[in-house]
PDB file of C-alpha atoms in Angstrom:
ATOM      1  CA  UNK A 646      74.308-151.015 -89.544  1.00  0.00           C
ATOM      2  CA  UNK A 647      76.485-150.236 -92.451  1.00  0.00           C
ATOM      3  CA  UNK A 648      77.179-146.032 -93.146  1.00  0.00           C
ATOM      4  CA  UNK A 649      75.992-143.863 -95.859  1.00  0.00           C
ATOM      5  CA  UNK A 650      78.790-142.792 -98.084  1.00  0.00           C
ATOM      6  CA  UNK A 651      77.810-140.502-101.387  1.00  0.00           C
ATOM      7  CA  UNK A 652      76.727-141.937-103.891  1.00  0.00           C
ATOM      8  CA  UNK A 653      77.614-139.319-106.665  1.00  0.00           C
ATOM      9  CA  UNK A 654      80.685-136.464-107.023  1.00  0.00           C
ATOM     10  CA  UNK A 655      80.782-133.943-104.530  1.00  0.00           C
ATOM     11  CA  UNK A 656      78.697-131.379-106.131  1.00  0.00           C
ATOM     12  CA  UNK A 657      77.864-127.806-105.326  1.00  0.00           C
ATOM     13  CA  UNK A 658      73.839-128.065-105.261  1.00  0.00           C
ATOM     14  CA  UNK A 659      74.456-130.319-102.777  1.00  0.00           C
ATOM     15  CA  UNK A 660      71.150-130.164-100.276  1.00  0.00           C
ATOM     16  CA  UNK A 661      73.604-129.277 -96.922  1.00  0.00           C
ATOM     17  CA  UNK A 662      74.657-125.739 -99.538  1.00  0.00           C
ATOM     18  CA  UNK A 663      72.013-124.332-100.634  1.00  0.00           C
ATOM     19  CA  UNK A 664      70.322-122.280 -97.546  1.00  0.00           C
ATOM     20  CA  UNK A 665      66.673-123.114 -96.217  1.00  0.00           C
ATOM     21  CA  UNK A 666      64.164-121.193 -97.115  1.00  0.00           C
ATOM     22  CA  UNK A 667      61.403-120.670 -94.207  1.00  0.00           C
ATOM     23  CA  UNK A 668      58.115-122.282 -94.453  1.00  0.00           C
ATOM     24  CA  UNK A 669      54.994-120.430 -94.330  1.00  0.00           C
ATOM     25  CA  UNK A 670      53.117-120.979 -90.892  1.00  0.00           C
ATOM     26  CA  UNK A 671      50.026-122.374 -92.798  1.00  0.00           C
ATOM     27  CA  UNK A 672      52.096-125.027 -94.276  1.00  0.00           C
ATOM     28  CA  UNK A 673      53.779-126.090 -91.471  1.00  0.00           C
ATOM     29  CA  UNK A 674      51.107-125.630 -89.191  1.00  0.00           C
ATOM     30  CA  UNK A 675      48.010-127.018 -91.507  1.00  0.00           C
ATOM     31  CA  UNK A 676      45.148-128.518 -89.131  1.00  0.00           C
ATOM     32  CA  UNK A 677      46.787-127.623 -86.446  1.00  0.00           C
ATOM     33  CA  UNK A 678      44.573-125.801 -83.994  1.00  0.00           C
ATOM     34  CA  UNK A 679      46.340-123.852 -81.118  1.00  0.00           C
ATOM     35  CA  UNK A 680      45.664-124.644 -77.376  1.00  0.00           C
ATOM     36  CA  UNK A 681      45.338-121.319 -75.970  1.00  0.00           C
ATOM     37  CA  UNK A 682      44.268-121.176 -72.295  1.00  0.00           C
ATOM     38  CA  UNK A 683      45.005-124.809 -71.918  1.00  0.00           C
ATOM     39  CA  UNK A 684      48.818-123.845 -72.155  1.00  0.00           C
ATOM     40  CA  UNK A 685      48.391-122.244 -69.072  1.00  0.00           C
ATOM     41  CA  UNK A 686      46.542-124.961 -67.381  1.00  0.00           C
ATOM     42  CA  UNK A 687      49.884-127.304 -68.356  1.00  0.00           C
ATOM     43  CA  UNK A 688      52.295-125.441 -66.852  1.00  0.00           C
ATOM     44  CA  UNK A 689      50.510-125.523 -63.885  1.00  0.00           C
ATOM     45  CA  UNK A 690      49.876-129.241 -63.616  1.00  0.00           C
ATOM     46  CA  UNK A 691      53.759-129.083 -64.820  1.00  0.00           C
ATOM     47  CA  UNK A 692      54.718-126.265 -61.721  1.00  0.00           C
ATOM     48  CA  UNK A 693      52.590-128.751 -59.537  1.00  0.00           C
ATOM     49  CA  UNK A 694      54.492-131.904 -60.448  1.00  0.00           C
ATOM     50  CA  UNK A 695      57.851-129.952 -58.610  1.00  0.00           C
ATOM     51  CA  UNK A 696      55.514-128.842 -55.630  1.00  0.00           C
ATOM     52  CA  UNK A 697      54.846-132.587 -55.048  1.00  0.00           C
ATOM     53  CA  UNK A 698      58.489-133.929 -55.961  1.00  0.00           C
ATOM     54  CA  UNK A 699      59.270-131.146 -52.960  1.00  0.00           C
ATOM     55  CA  UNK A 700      57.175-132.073 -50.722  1.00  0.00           C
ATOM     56  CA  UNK A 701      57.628-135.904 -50.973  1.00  0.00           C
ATOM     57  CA  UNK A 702      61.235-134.875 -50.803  1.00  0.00           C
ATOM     58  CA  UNK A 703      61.016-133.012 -47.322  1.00  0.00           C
ATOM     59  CA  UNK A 704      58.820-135.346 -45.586  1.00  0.00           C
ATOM     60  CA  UNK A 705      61.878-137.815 -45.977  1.00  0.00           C
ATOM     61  CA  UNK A 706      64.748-136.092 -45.384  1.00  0.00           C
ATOM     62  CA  UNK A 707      65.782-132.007 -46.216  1.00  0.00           C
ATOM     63  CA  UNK A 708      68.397-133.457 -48.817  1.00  0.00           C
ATOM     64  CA  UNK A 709      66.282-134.863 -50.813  1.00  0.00           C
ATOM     65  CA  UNK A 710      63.597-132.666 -51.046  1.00  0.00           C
ATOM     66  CA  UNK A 711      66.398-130.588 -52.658  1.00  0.00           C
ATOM     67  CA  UNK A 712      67.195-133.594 -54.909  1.00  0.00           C
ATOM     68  CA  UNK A 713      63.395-134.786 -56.178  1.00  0.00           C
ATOM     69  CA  UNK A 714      62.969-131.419 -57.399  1.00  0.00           C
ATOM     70  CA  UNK A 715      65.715-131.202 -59.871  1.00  0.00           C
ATOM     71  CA  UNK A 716      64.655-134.683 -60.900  1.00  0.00           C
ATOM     72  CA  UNK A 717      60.924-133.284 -62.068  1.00  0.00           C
ATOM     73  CA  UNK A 718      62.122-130.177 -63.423  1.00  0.00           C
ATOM     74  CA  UNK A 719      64.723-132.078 -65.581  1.00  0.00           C
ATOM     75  CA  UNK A 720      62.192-134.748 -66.444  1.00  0.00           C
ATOM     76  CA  UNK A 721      59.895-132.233 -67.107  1.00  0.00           C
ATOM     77  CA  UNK A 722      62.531-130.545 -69.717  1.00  0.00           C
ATOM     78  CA  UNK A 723      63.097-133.863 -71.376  1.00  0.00           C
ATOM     79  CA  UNK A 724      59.780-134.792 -72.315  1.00  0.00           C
ATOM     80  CA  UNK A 725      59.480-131.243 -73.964  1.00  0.00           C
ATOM     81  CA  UNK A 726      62.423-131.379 -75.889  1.00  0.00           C
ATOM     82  CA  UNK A 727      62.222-135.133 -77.268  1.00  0.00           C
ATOM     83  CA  UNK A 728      58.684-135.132 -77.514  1.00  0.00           C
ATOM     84  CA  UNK A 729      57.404-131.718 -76.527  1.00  0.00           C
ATOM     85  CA  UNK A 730      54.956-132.974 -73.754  1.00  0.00           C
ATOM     86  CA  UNK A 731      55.057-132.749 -70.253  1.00  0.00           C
ATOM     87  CA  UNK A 732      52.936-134.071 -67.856  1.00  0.00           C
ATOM     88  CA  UNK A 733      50.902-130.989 -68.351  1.00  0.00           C
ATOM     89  CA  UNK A 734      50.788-131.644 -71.949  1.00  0.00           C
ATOM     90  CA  UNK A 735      50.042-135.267 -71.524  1.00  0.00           C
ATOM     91  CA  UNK A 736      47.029-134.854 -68.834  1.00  0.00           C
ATOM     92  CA  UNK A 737      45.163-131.931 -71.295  1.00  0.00           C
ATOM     93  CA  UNK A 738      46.244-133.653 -74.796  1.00  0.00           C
ATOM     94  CA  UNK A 739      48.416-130.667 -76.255  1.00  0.00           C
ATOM     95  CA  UNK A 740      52.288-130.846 -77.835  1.00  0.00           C
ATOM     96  CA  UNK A 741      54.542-127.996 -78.173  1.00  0.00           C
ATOM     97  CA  UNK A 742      56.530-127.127 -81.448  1.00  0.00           C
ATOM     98  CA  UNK A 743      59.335-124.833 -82.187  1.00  0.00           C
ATOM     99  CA  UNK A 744      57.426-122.373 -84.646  1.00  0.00           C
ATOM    100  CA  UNK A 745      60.393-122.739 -87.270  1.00  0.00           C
ATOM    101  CA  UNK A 746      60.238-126.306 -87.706  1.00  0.00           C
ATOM    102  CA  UNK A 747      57.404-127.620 -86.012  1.00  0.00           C
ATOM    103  CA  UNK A 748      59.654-130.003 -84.368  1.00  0.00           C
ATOM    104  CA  UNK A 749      60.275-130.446 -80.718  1.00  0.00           C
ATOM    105  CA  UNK A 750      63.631-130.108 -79.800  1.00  0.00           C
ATOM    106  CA  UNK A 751      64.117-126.427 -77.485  1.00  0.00           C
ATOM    107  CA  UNK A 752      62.967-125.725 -74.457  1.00  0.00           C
ATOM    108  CA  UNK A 753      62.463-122.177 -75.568  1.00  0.00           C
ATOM    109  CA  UNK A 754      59.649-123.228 -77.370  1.00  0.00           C
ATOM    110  CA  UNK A 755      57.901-122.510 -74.030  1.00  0.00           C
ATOM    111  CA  UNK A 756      58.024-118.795 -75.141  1.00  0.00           C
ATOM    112  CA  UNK A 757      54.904-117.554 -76.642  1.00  0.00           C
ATOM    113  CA  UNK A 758      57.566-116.079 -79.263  1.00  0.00           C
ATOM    114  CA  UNK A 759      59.219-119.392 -80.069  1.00  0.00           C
ATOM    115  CA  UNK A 760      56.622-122.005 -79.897  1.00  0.00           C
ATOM    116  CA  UNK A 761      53.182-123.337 -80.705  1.00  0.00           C
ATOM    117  CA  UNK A 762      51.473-125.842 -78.373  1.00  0.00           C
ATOM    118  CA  UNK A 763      48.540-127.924 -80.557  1.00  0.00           C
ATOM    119  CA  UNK A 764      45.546-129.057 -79.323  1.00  0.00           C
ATOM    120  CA  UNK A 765      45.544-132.420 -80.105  1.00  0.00           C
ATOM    121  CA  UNK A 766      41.620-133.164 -79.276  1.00  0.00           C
ATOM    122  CA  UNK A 767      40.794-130.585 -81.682  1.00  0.00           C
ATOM    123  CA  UNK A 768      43.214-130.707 -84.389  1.00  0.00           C
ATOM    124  CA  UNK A 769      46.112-132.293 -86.132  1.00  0.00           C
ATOM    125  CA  UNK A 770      49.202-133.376 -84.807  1.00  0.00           C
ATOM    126  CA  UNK A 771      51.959-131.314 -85.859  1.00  0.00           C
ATOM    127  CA  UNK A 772      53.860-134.427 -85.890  1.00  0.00           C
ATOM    128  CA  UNK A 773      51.351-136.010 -88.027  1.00  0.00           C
ATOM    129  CA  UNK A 774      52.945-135.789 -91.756  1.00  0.00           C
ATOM    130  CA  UNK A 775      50.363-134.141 -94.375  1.00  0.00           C
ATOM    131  CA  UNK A 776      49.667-135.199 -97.873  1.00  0.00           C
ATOM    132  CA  UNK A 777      51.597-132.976-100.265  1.00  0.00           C
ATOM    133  CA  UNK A 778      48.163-132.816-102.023  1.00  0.00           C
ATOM    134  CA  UNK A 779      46.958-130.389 -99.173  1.00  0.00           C
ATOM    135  CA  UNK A 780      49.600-127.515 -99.956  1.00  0.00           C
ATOM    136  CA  UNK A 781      50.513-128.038-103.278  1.00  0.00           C
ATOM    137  CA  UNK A 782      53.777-125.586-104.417  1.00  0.00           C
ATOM    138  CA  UNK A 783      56.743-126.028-106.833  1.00  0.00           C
ATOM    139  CA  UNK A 784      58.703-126.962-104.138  1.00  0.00           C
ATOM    140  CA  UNK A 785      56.847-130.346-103.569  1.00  0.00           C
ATOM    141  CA  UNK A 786      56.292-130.877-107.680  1.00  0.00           C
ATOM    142  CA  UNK A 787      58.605-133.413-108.863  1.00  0.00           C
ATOM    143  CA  UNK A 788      58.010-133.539-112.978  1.00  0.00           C
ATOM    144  CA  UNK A 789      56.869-137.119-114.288  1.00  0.00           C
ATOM    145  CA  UNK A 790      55.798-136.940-117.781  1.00  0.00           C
ATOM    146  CA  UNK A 791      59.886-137.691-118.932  1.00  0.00           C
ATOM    147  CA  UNK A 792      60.186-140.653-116.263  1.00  0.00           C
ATOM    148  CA  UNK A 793      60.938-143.915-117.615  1.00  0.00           C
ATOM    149  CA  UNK A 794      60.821-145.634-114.459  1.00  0.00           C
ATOM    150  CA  UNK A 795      57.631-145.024-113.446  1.00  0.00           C
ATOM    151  CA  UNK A 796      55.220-147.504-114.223  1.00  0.00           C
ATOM    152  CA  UNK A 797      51.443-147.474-115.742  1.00  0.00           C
ATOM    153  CA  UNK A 798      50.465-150.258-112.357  1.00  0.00           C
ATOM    154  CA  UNK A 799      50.806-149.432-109.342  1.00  0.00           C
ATOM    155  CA  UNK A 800      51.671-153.008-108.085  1.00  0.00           C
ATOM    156  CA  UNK A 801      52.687-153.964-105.003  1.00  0.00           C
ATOM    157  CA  UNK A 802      56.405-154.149-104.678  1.00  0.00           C
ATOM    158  CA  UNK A 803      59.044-154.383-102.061  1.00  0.00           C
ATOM    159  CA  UNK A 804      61.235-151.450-102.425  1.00  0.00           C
ATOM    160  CA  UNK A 805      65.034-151.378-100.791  1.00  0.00           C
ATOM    161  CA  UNK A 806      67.522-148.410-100.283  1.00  0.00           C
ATOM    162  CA  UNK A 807      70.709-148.935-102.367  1.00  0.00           C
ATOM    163  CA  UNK A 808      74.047-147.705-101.586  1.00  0.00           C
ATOM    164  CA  UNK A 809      77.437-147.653-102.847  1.00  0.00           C
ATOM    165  CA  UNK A 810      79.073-150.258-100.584  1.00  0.00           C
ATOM    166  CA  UNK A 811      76.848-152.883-101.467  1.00  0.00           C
ATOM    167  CA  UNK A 812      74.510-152.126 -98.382  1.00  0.00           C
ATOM    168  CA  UNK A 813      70.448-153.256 -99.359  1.00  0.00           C
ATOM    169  CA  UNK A 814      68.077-151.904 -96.790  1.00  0.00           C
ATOM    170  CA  UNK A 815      64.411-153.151 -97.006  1.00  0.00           C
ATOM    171  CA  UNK A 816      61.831-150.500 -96.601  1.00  0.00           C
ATOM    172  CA  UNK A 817      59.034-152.760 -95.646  1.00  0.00           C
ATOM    173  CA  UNK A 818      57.058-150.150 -93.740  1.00  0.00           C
ATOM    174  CA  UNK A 819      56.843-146.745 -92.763  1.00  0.00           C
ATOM    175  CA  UNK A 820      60.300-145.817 -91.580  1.00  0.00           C
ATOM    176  CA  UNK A 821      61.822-142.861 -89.868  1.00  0.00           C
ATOM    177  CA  UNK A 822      65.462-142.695 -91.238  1.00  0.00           C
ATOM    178  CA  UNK A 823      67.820-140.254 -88.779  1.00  0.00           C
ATOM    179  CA  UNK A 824      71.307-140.566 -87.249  1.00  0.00           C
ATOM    180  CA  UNK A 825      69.328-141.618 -83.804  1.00  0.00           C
ATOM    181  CA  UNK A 826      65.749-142.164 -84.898  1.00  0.00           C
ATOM    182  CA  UNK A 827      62.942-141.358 -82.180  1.00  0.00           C
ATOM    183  CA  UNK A 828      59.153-141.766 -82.622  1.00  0.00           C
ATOM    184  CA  UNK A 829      57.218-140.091 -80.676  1.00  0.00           C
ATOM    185  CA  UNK A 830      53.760-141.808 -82.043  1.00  0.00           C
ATOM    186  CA  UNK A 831      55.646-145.163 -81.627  1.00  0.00           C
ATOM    187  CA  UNK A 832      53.891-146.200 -84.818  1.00  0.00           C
ATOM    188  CA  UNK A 833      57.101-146.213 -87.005  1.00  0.00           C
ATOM    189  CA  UNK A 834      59.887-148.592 -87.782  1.00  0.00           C
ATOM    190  CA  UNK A 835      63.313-146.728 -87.168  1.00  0.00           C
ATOM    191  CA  UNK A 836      66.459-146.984 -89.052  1.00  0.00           C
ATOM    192  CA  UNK A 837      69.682-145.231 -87.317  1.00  0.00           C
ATOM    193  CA  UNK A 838      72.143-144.254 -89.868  1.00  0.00           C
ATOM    194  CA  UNK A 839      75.833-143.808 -88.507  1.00  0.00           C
ATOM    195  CA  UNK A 840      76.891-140.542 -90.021  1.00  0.00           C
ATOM    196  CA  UNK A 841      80.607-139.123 -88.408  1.00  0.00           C
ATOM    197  CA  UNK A 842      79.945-135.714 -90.456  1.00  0.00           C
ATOM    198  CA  UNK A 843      76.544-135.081 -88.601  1.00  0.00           C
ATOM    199  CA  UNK A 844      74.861-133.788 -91.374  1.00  0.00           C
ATOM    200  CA  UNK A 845      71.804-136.545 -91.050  1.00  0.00           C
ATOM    201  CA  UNK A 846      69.996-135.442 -88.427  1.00  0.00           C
ATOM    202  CA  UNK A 847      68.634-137.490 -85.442  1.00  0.00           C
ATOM    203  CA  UNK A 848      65.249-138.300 -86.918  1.00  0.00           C
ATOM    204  CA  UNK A 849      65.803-136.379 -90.122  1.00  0.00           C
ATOM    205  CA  UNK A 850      63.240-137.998 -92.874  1.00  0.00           C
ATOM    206  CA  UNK A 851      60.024-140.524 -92.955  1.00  0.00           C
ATOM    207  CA  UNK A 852      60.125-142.887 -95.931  1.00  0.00           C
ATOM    208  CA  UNK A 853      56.455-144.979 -96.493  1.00  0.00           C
ATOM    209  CA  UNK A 854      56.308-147.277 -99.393  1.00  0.00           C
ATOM    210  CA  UNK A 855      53.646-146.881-101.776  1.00  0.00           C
ATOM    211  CA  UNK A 856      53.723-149.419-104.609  1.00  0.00           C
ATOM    212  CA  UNK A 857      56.261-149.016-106.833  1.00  0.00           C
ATOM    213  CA  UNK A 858      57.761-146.001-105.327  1.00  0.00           C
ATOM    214  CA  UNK A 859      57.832-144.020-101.514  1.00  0.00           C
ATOM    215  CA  UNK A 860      56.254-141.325 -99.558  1.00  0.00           C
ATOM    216  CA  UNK A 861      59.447-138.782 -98.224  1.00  0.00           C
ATOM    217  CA  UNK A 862      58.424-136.480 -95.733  1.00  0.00           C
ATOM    218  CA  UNK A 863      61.217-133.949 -94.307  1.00  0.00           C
ATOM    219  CA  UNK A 864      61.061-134.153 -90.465  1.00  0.00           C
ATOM    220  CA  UNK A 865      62.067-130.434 -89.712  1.00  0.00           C
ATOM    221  CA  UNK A 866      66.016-131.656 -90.317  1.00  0.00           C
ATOM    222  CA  UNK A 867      68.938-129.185 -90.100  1.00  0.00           C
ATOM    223  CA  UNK A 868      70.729-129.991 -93.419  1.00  0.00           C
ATOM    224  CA  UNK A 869      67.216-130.487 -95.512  1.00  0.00           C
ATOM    225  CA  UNK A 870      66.081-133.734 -97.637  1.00  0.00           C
ATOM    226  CA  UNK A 871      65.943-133.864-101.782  1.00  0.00           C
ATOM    227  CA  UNK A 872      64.481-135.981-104.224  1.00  0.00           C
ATOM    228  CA  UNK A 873      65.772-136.020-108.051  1.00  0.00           C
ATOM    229  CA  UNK A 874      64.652-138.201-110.416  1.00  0.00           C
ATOM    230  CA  UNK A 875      66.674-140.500-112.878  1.00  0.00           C
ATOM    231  CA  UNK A 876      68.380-137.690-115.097  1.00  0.00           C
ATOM    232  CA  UNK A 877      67.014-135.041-112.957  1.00  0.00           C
ATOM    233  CA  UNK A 878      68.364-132.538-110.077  1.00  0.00           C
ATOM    234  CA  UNK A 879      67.760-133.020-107.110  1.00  0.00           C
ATOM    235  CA  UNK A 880      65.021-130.842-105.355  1.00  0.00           C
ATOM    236  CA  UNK A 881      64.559-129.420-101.672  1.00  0.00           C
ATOM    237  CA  UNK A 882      61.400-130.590 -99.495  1.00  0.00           C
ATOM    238  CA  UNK A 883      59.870-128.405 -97.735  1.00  0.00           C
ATOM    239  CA  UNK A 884      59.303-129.821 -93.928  1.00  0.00           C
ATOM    240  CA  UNK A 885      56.539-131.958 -92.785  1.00  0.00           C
ATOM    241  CA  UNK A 886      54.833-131.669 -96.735  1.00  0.00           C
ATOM    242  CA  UNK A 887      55.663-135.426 -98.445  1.00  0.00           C
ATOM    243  CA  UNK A 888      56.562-136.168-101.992  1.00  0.00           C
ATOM    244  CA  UNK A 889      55.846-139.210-103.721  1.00  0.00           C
ATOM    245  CA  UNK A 890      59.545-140.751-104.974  1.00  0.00           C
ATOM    246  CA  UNK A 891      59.157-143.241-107.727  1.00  0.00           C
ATOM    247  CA  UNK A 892      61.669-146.560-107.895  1.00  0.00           C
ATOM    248  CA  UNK A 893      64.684-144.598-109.882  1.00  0.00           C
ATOM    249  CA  UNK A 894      65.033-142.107-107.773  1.00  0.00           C
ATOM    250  CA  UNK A 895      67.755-140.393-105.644  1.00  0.00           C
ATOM    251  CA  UNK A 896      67.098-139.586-102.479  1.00  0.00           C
ATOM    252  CA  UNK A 897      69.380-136.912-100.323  1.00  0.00           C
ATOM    253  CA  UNK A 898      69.730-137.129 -96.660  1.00  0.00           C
ATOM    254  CA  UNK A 899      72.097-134.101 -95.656  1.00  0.00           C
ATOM    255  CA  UNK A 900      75.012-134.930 -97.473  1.00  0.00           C
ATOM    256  CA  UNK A 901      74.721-139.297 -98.171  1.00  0.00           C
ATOM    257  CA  UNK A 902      72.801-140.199-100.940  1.00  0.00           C
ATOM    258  CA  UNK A 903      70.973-143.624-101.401  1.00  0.00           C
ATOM    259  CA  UNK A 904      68.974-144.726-104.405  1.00  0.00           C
ATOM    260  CA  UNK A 905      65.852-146.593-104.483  1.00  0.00           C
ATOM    261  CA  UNK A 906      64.997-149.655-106.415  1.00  0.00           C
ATOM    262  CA  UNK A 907      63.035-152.276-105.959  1.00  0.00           C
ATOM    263  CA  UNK A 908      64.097-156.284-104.754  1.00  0.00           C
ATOM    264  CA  UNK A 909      64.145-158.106-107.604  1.00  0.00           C
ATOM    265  CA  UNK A 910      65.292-155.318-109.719  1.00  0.00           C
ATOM    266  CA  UNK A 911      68.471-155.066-107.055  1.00  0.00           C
ATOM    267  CA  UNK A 912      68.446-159.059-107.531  1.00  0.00           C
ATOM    268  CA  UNK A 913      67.239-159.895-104.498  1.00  0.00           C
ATOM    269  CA  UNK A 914      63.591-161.618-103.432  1.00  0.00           C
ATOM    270  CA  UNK A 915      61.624-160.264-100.389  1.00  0.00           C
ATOM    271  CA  UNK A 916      63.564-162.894 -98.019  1.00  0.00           C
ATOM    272  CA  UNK A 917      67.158-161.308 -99.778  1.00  0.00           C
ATOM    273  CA  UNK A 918      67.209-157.831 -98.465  1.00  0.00           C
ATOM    274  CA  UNK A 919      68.746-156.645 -95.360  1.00  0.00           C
TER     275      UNK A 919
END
């Protein structure tokens, strides 16, 4: 897989300058309904997953009943932070959320204080993108009287990823774009973009075609996502809310830039990109 290098100038309204704003609970947390006493009920199944790794562990040998503990409790830690479910969360259906982002990622979002664990029987996902159309602000309005590239059909089209080096990268499907991609859901393609300056984060942005244009979502990331249309700045996305980017546009990932166009405008057939 080929880097991102910037597209354009440096520039100081670069999306990695400008400061992120917090996002109101009800946007990030729209549909989502919260688990309550069933939080309690997963740590316990969690607290009783170590009991049993103990107890296995002494029946063998006094060593490794030492051992098998650490082994759940770790195990236990990385299913919250890459996913945010533990076995406790997987038997009663819930996820936990850092309240900022509504990412996984901390296992502080255990505290009350720092996280939000979802019922997922009940209610949405936070993972689950939302349709922009749900919690409409400026932040998510992108103006398209003035565009010129946006066209009157909505045909189906194959749109690619252009960058400066050459680099066409199909977007047949949607796609979580990151510097080490993870999907939780498992129902997303994932494309791992080498980045040395770290400013992409690991699974920073969902891209889903949509005719003639794309779906961007902002997955919680640290150095934010922005759109700008052709002739326009660019303009911050607020997390987990998506905004429709039509073929023309720039898309910001931390600090790389790619553009989006589609095949045969790039020159290339279905079969040519890459």
């Amino acid at each position: 897989m080929t880097a991102f290098t910037a597209v354009d100038p440096p520039r100081t309204d670069a999306p990695s300058a400008v400061p992120r704003s917090p996002v109101p609970a009800a946007v990030l947390f729209h549909g989502v309904v919260l688990a309550e006493t069933r939080r309690t009920w997963a740590l316990l199944v969690d607290a009783g997953v170590v009991v049993l790794a103990l107890v296995a562990g002494l029946v063998v040998t006094p060593l490794l009943g030492l051992v098998l503990p650490v082994v759940a409790v770790l195990s236990v830690l990385a299913g919250l932070v890459r996913h945010g479910r533990t076995p406790g969360h997987l038997a009663l259906r819930l996820r936990t959320v850092d309240a900022r982002t509504g990412m996984p990622g901390s296992p502080l979002a255990l505290l009350p204080a720092r996280g939000v664990t979802a019922d997922l029987v009940r209610g949405r996902d936070p993972l689950r993108v939302i349709p922009s159309a749900l919690t409409p602000g400026p932040r998510a309005a992108l103006p398209r009287s003035a565009d010129p590239w946006a066209a009157g059909s909505r045909r189906p089209a194959t749109v690619v990823l252009l960058t400066d080096d050459g680099s066409v990268l199909q977007v047949t499907g949607p796609t979580i774009v990151g510097r080490s991609p993870v999907d939780p859901t498992g129902a997303h393609r994932l494309l791992g973009i080498p980045d040395l300056s770290r400013s992409i984060s690991r699974s920073h942005a969902l891209i889903e075609p949509h005719g003639a244009a794309v779906w961007v979502t902002d997955l919680g990331s640290a150095n934010g996502t922005a759109v700008a249309l052709p002739g326009e700045p660019l303009v911050r996305l607020a997390p987990n809310v998506r905004v429709e980017a039509p073929v023309g546009a720039r898309i910001a990932l931390g600090d790389r830039v790619v553009h989006l166009a589609e095949a045969q405008t790039a020159g290339l057939g279905t079969e040519g990109a890459r």
